[in-house]
XYZ file of C-alpha atoms in Angstrom:
551
model
C 87.730 138.006 102.919
C 91.080 136.314 103.536
C 93.135 136.150 100.373
C 94.162 132.760 99.019
C 97.744 132.979 97.786
C 97.611 129.808 95.681
C 95.359 128.444 92.980
C 93.783 125.111 93.841
C 90.616 123.041 93.520
C 88.281 125.782 94.760
C 90.174 129.019 94.047
C 91.625 130.788 91.031
C 92.995 134.225 90.194
C 92.209 136.311 87.111
C 93.539 139.585 85.803
C 91.107 142.517 85.771
C 91.858 142.797 82.038
C 89.737 139.656 81.500
C 86.563 141.637 82.264
C 87.402 145.168 81.129
C 88.148 146.993 77.890
C 88.958 145.452 74.512
C 90.763 142.492 76.104
C 87.681 141.288 78.013
C 87.091 137.584 77.415
C 83.633 136.761 78.744
C 83.600 133.303 77.139
C 86.749 132.305 79.026
C 85.295 133.601 82.294
C 82.072 131.685 81.616
C 84.094 128.490 81.091
C 85.883 129.021 84.411
C 82.547 129.468 86.184
C 81.204 126.263 84.605
C 84.355 124.449 85.828
C 83.698 125.427 89.431
C 79.962 124.820 89.205
C 80.464 121.241 87.966
C 83.029 120.561 90.703
C 82.371 121.669 94.259
C 81.918 125.380 93.694
C 84.677 127.898 94.234
C 85.860 131.482 94.121
C 87.426 133.491 91.310
C 89.578 136.378 92.557
C 89.330 138.882 89.706
C 91.878 141.666 89.820
C 94.847 139.701 91.170
C 97.569 138.543 88.777
C 98.664 134.900 88.842
C 102.064 135.698 90.328
C 100.713 138.097 92.986
C 99.009 137.679 96.340
C 97.409 141.147 96.389
C 95.811 143.460 93.826
C 97.660 146.642 92.755
C 97.414 149.128 95.611
C 95.831 151.836 93.404
C 93.312 149.496 91.745
C 89.687 150.663 92.022
C 86.587 148.841 90.768
C 83.145 150.294 90.083
C 79.905 148.700 91.226
C 78.741 148.757 87.601
C 81.382 146.126 86.744
C 79.893 143.744 89.301
C 76.470 144.108 87.673
C 78.014 143.555 84.252
C 79.744 140.346 85.398
C 76.522 139.029 86.887
C 74.627 139.781 83.674
C 77.195 138.391 81.222
C 77.706 135.142 83.142
C 73.935 134.620 83.217
C 73.843 135.109 79.437
C 76.744 132.782 78.678
C 76.071 129.853 81.029
C 73.380 127.355 81.987
C 72.870 126.171 85.581
C 75.528 128.528 86.955
C 74.898 130.854 89.889
C 77.461 133.516 90.782
C 77.691 136.219 93.444
C 80.312 138.926 92.799
C 81.481 140.985 95.769
C 83.794 144.000 95.936
C 86.684 143.463 98.367
C 89.352 145.872 99.596
C 92.673 144.161 100.301
C 95.053 145.038 103.113
C 97.169 147.199 100.760
C 94.132 149.303 99.846
C 93.689 147.809 96.367
C 90.307 146.447 95.305
C 89.400 143.152 93.643
C 86.269 141.105 92.937
C 85.566 137.865 94.788
C 83.287 135.979 92.401
C 81.682 133.133 94.354
C 80.476 130.286 92.121
C 77.940 127.917 93.690
C 78.047 124.176 93.114
C 75.390 123.482 90.488
C 72.457 121.237 91.333
C 72.351 119.802 87.823
C 74.998 119.855 85.097
C 76.424 123.266 84.246
C 77.447 124.259 80.723
C 78.197 127.273 78.611
C 75.285 128.674 76.600
C 76.819 127.214 73.417
C 76.735 123.675 74.856
C 80.278 123.138 76.158
C 81.068 121.368 79.445
C 84.019 121.887 81.774
C 85.086 120.620 85.191
C 87.676 121.790 87.703
C 90.422 119.235 88.427
C 93.100 120.360 90.868
C 94.128 123.840 89.763
C 93.123 123.482 86.106
C 89.929 123.761 84.083
C 89.385 120.774 81.793
C 86.889 120.344 78.949
C 84.467 117.420 79.170
C 83.906 115.695 75.828
C 82.699 112.387 74.385
C 81.608 109.661 76.788
C 82.717 111.777 79.749
C 79.679 113.986 79.169
C 77.448 110.991 80.011
C 79.534 110.364 83.128
C 79.052 113.980 84.164
C 75.287 113.728 83.584
C 75.120 110.593 85.742
C 77.244 112.127 88.485
C 75.299 115.383 88.561
C 71.566 114.701 88.194
C 69.170 117.657 88.319
C 67.859 116.341 91.646
C 70.519 114.485 93.697
C 69.648 110.864 94.492
C 70.164 111.490 98.199
C 67.323 114.019 98.376
C 64.605 112.054 96.529
C 61.528 110.845 98.443
C 60.085 108.598 95.722
C 59.641 105.620 98.091
C 57.243 107.707 100.217
C 58.562 106.239 103.498
C 57.244 108.202 106.529
C 59.775 109.383 109.111
C 57.663 107.508 111.687
C 58.516 104.226 109.897
C 62.238 104.560 110.559
C 64.008 101.818 112.511
C 63.791 102.912 116.160
C 67.117 101.315 117.134
C 68.957 103.013 114.288
C 67.340 106.360 115.132
C 68.428 106.117 118.772
C 71.970 104.970 117.924
C 72.572 107.652 115.291
C 71.156 110.403 117.484
C 73.389 109.414 120.415
C 76.522 109.182 118.254
C 75.971 112.573 116.593
C 75.281 114.303 119.892
C 78.502 112.909 121.375
C 80.713 113.745 118.372
C 83.210 116.577 118.764
C 82.776 117.337 115.059
C 79.143 118.377 115.463
C 78.509 121.985 116.444
C 76.712 122.604 119.713
C 73.821 124.336 117.947
C 73.237 121.194 115.863
C 73.377 118.943 118.927
C 70.621 120.978 120.537
C 68.196 120.277 117.685
C 65.377 117.790 118.151
C 65.607 114.464 116.337
C 63.226 115.693 113.639
C 65.346 118.824 113.110
C 68.537 116.763 113.197
C 67.377 114.475 110.378
C 66.391 117.479 108.263
C 69.784 119.094 108.926
C 71.635 116.052 107.553
C 69.234 115.586 104.643
C 67.749 112.365 106.033
C 64.205 113.695 105.873
C 62.121 116.091 103.830
C 59.049 117.094 105.775
C 57.251 113.960 106.989
C 59.119 111.639 104.578
C 62.506 109.989 104.690
C 64.751 110.855 101.755
C 66.655 108.102 99.950
C 69.586 108.913 102.210
C 67.292 108.683 105.234
C 66.044 105.246 104.129
C 69.655 104.154 103.578
C 70.742 105.236 107.066
C 67.590 105.024 109.241
C 65.180 102.799 107.297
C 64.144 99.228 107.976
C 65.725 96.330 106.078
C 62.601 96.053 103.931
C 62.644 99.708 102.885
C 66.400 99.659 102.361
C 66.008 96.702 99.991
C 63.327 98.625 98.079
C 65.902 101.277 97.186
C 67.410 98.787 94.760
C 70.939 100.156 95.102
C 71.591 99.863 98.856
C 75.051 98.285 99.279
C 75.516 94.577 99.908
C 78.974 93.144 100.551
C 80.674 89.884 99.576
C 83.968 88.904 101.194
C 85.786 86.005 99.497
C 88.985 84.406 100.788
C 91.429 82.721 98.376
C 94.356 80.376 99.013
C 97.812 80.455 97.402
C 96.462 78.700 94.287
C 93.588 81.133 93.793
C 90.927 78.715 95.042
C 88.034 80.028 97.155
C 88.290 78.767 100.732
C 85.773 80.937 102.590
C 82.998 83.451 102.007
C 81.125 86.003 104.118
C 77.976 87.836 103.044
C 76.252 90.997 104.217
C 73.345 91.004 101.781
C 70.151 91.102 103.869
C 70.094 94.944 104.063
C 69.718 94.801 107.841
C 72.687 97.142 108.324
C 73.041 100.729 107.168
C 76.322 101.923 105.567
C 77.187 103.524 108.922
C 76.899 100.136 110.659
C 78.580 98.131 107.891
C 82.017 99.660 108.550
C 82.335 98.197 112.057
C 80.463 94.996 111.156
C 82.943 94.168 108.379
C 85.978 94.995 110.491
C 84.756 92.913 113.432
C 83.331 90.055 111.365
C 86.379 89.049 109.310
C 88.965 87.197 111.369
C 91.776 87.735 108.847
C 91.781 91.444 109.633
C 92.837 90.679 113.213
C 95.860 88.495 112.471
C 99.323 89.904 113.134
C 103.036 89.439 112.393
C 105.923 89.379 114.825
C 108.977 91.337 113.706
C 112.388 91.218 115.447
C 113.110 94.348 117.495
C 116.386 93.868 119.343
C 115.846 91.474 122.256
C 112.080 91.826 121.858
C 109.602 91.175 119.098
C 107.262 93.779 117.662
C 103.717 92.911 116.641
C 102.402 94.326 113.393
C 98.791 93.804 112.246
C 98.237 91.880 109.024
C 96.007 94.759 107.959
C 96.057 98.083 109.739
C 92.625 99.052 111.047
C 92.956 102.592 109.685
C 93.649 101.351 106.151
C 90.814 98.804 106.136
C 88.294 101.287 107.514
C 89.357 103.920 104.969
C 88.904 101.415 102.135
C 85.439 100.474 103.404
C 84.398 104.099 103.903
C 85.555 105.011 100.384
C 83.571 102.104 98.945
C 80.404 103.083 100.823
C 80.551 106.877 100.524
C 81.868 107.373 97.001
C 79.938 104.694 95.111
C 77.213 105.846 92.680
C 73.933 104.987 94.429
C 72.149 105.126 91.083
C 73.977 101.943 90.017
C 73.429 98.403 91.264
C 76.273 96.121 92.246
C 77.869 94.434 95.261
C 80.993 95.647 97.017
C 83.570 92.835 96.762
C 86.407 92.244 99.203
C 88.869 89.661 97.856
C 91.239 88.360 100.527
C 94.399 86.830 99.041
C 97.360 85.521 101.078
C 99.415 88.597 100.173
C 96.840 91.330 99.555
C 93.337 92.713 100.011
C 91.415 93.900 96.960
C 88.286 96.058 97.347
C 86.103 96.343 94.224
C 83.307 98.897 94.040
C 80.694 99.259 91.275
C 80.837 102.427 89.202
C 83.761 104.419 87.883
C 85.742 107.165 89.583
C 84.100 110.598 89.685
C 84.821 112.659 86.587
C 88.163 114.433 86.962
C 89.682 111.750 89.226
C 91.951 109.079 87.751
C 94.115 106.335 89.322
C 97.104 108.598 88.538
C 95.662 111.658 90.341
C 93.753 109.978 93.161
C 96.342 110.991 95.772
C 95.597 114.686 95.145
C 92.231 114.960 93.378
C 89.142 115.353 95.529
C 85.597 114.996 94.190
C 82.529 114.152 96.248
C 79.793 112.077 94.666
C 77.396 111.879 97.644
C 77.780 115.153 99.534
C 75.329 114.555 102.360
C 76.455 110.998 103.058
C 80.079 112.192 103.137
C 79.169 114.985 105.575
C 77.371 112.495 107.843
C 80.317 110.069 107.819
C 82.679 112.937 108.623
C 80.625 114.133 111.582
C 80.366 110.535 112.858
C 84.208 110.369 112.759
C 84.069 107.531 110.244
C 86.165 109.439 107.721
C 88.707 112.219 107.698
C 88.274 115.519 105.930
C 87.880 115.469 102.182
C 90.955 114.543 100.158
C 93.043 112.996 102.988
C 91.980 109.328 102.785
C 94.629 108.165 100.325
C 97.280 110.255 102.094
C 96.476 108.317 105.256
C 96.678 104.937 103.509
C 99.990 105.854 101.839
C 101.371 106.980 105.206
C 100.351 103.835 107.097
C 101.365 101.345 104.403
C 104.803 102.898 103.850
C 105.459 103.302 107.582
C 104.888 99.559 107.931
C 107.214 98.578 105.086
C 104.365 97.696 102.746
C 103.608 98.796 99.158
C 101.348 101.792 98.584
C 97.675 101.266 97.661
C 97.160 100.418 93.996
C 93.960 101.863 92.440
C 92.637 100.607 89.106
C 89.628 101.651 87.063
C 87.717 99.112 84.992
C 84.869 99.484 82.524
C 82.257 99.825 85.278
C 84.144 99.343 88.536
C 87.017 100.666 90.636
C 89.403 98.504 92.656
C 92.002 99.370 95.284
C 94.598 96.787 96.354
C 96.703 96.972 99.523
C 99.559 94.595 100.286
C 99.561 92.477 103.420
C 103.188 91.387 103.599
C 105.980 93.524 105.016
C 108.522 93.784 102.214
C 111.331 95.393 104.204
C 111.006 94.961 107.996
C 113.819 97.448 108.614
C 111.678 100.229 107.198
C 109.333 99.895 110.184
C 112.186 100.597 112.623
C 113.595 103.429 110.527
C 110.231 105.163 110.243
C 109.411 104.666 113.926
C 112.756 106.119 115.052
C 112.602 109.079 112.641
C 109.058 109.948 113.663
C 109.857 109.667 117.371
C 112.846 112.003 117.023
C 111.406 114.625 114.720
C 107.585 114.272 114.814
C 107.407 114.138 111.024
C 104.447 115.516 109.141
C 102.312 113.109 107.130
C 103.703 114.032 103.718
C 107.267 113.895 105.056
C 106.594 110.350 106.290
C 105.184 109.361 102.900
C 108.264 110.658 101.073
C 110.680 109.095 103.561
C 108.811 105.786 103.335
C 109.015 105.750 99.522
C 112.749 106.466 99.595
C 113.425 103.928 102.363
C 111.632 101.207 100.407
C 113.828 101.863 97.371
C 117.400 102.668 96.480
C 116.431 106.280 95.948
C 114.753 108.191 93.128
C 115.614 110.976 90.758
C 113.532 114.117 91.219
C 111.381 113.132 88.244
C 110.923 109.563 89.506
C 109.984 110.764 92.996
C 107.459 113.233 91.568
C 105.928 110.382 89.548
C 105.734 108.163 92.656
C 103.895 110.975 94.453
C 101.633 111.617 91.423
C 102.872 115.209 91.162
C 102.683 117.067 87.828
C 106.315 118.214 88.086
C 109.396 118.352 90.288
C 108.790 121.895 91.569
C 106.214 120.653 94.103
C 108.729 118.322 95.785
C 110.475 121.064 97.726
C 107.291 122.034 99.536
C 105.382 119.792 101.908
C 106.588 116.510 100.383
C 110.317 116.837 101.139
C 109.578 119.321 103.902
C 112.356 119.202 106.506
C 113.804 115.824 105.463
C 116.967 117.317 103.944
C 117.536 119.800 106.783
C 117.054 117.058 109.394
C 119.629 114.852 107.686
C 117.178 112.053 107.014
C 117.450 112.381 103.241
C 120.404 113.338 101.064
C 120.592 114.526 97.488
C 123.130 114.503 94.677
C 123.121 116.212 91.300
C 121.237 119.246 90.085
C 117.976 120.101 88.275
C 116.537 117.036 86.502
C 119.580 114.950 87.539
C 118.878 115.495 91.242
C 118.671 112.211 93.107
C 117.188 111.744 96.588
C 118.001 108.857 98.929
C 117.856 108.037 102.633
C 120.962 108.880 104.658
C 123.107 105.671 104.368
C 123.984 105.587 108.076
C 120.266 105.403 108.919
C 119.811 102.506 106.503
C 122.720 100.715 108.155
C 121.260 101.208 111.646
C 117.932 99.787 110.448
C 119.592 96.827 108.717
C 118.573 98.076 105.282
C 122.070 98.301 103.826
C 122.207 94.677 102.681
C 121.231 95.501 99.124
C 123.476 97.260 96.654
C 123.316 101.030 96.714
C 124.831 101.656 93.287
C 121.718 103.528 92.205
C 122.477 106.327 94.649
C 126.261 106.274 94.138
C 128.087 109.591 94.312
C 128.940 110.866 90.778
C 132.726 110.899 91.386
C 132.670 107.243 92.496
C 130.668 106.287 89.427
C 133.173 108.040 87.141
C 136.056 106.229 88.854
C 134.359 102.852 88.324
C 133.783 103.634 84.642
C 137.458 104.560 84.152
C 138.565 101.355 85.848
C 136.166 99.286 83.737
C 137.306 100.845 80.446
C 140.920 100.256 81.457
C 140.117 96.535 81.604
C 137.710 96.458 78.659
C 138.643 99.093 76.044
C 136.459 99.724 72.995
C 133.270 99.076 74.978
C 129.830 100.483 74.269
C 127.986 102.455 76.931
C 125.529 99.568 77.348
C 128.374 97.100 77.980
C 129.863 99.424 80.576
C 126.421 99.748 82.223
C 126.024 95.965 82.508
C 129.481 95.448 84.028
C 129.564 98.413 86.417
C 126.004 97.833 87.643
C 122.833 97.168 85.652
C 120.766 98.723 88.453
C 122.368 102.103 87.715
C 119.983 104.159 85.530
C 121.437 104.272 82.020
C 120.987 108.034 81.859
C 123.136 108.473 84.982
C 125.906 106.291 83.568
C 125.781 108.022 80.168
C 125.972 111.411 81.866
C 129.077 110.268 83.772
C 130.621 108.987 80.532
C 130.004 112.334 78.824
C 131.608 114.121 81.781
C 134.691 111.918 81.462
C 134.908 112.617 77.718
C 134.556 116.361 78.321
C 137.326 116.285 80.946
C 139.723 114.377 78.637
C 139.777 111.172 80.697
C 137.877 109.052 78.170
C 137.759 109.172 74.379
C 135.202 107.742 71.990
C 134.883 106.765 68.341
C 131.789 106.271 66.220
C 128.219 107.495 66.580
C 124.901 106.152 67.831
C 124.853 102.470 68.707
C 128.317 102.022 67.136
C 130.059 104.396 69.552
C 132.889 102.851 71.581
C 134.873 104.224 74.535
C 138.500 104.005 75.708
C 140.059 105.166 78.991
C 142.902 107.689 78.580
C 145.932 107.723 80.872
C 145.979 110.410 83.559
C 147.923 113.505 82.531
């Protein structure tokens, strides 16, 4: 087995002490297994310390310990299946790879506690979230039920032929799967169970009548509003004649607003930019169709406003995913439908959809997608208008020169659309738990390539786009005080206090530049006091400052 050198959604490392001797903590290990079982499954690498990539070279593990782990986890959990295996690492040391299967129903500890894996942490599930977990993880998944008793022979012949042809031509489908007969193909994707169509099979291959009988098959309303919020047009897809697979293209082709475009100046020429990028719209539609709870009724709503598109889907986000973590968290609600959409090339691999939308929106000078969670619905809003046309040129030129990676483009786009961010602010924009993650894939090569500059240290570090690039793209029209070099800021403060002695820090902030973060200005003031160039009297809100003559 290839070692995973980082803890993430489906992998974790545990010391061997957790399962041996007096320090063994079987309850903690049981909780970790429940976490993985209620998420997507995973692997616990037991015998590797958190800070290490390999086990100790002299570490040896007996087969009896594997049996003990299997027995104790069975005693301390419900609906959890594990398979421990002894592995010898490349340095000769041994460790245990404890594979935890995704549970069919809801997993818990034997004393009735629930946990779920979110990112690289194990979180307890309490209160109303337990009901959400029960709804998300039924004992028998909705997709696999055959309660409608619809024979495979009753499937829509046109849909059967179209789906078969598309799967067999997809480069994401393995050759061995392509060689299956239609009957075998439907069983492989969970569309049939013996001679009957499953709920998923009815959803994808069934007739309009049978699809309507499901009760929760998606119908779509598209409503267009004018500048005053009045409805001016409406489109409906509510006759259940189309499967979710067909709805994606039908919605894109059927709404004329999606095909409008802008013309942006580009030297002597003009550049066309779509009102809504096809990739963003399709990703929004796929998310709405694949990740909705098919045990809950409700229409998918697309609200078209002059400046934005809002997609509203019934049901809440999967447990463990929030609007603040949606860029990084990944939880499937309908596994088989997601796998089918992936193999049909209707969606990217799991966890990359919002990355793609961030990338496209920022590269086109538009705001990032805005997710919101209501009482029983989730909405995602994307802006239509280009806020800073120069960003488009800057991003296009930078990508052409350096072939930027997706996360580098996202970071550069955020910085180009602003006057720069502190490390903490940038981490918050990227929904990262801390600033340590910035230096990895998100900043990537941007500093080395000279596209982004930084000032300050530790928490005071500030990142901003290279000013000469902003000037070339015509983005230097706005003040850049927020990313001013510290020595220039100190000089401005000294000059201001020379004109206005006995000023408070807030008064200095307003005169020098209200767009400068107060913490940055206060830090510069403290530096001037420490260096003997400014003196102060008083404390708290009554403190006043005076400039001192140069020595």
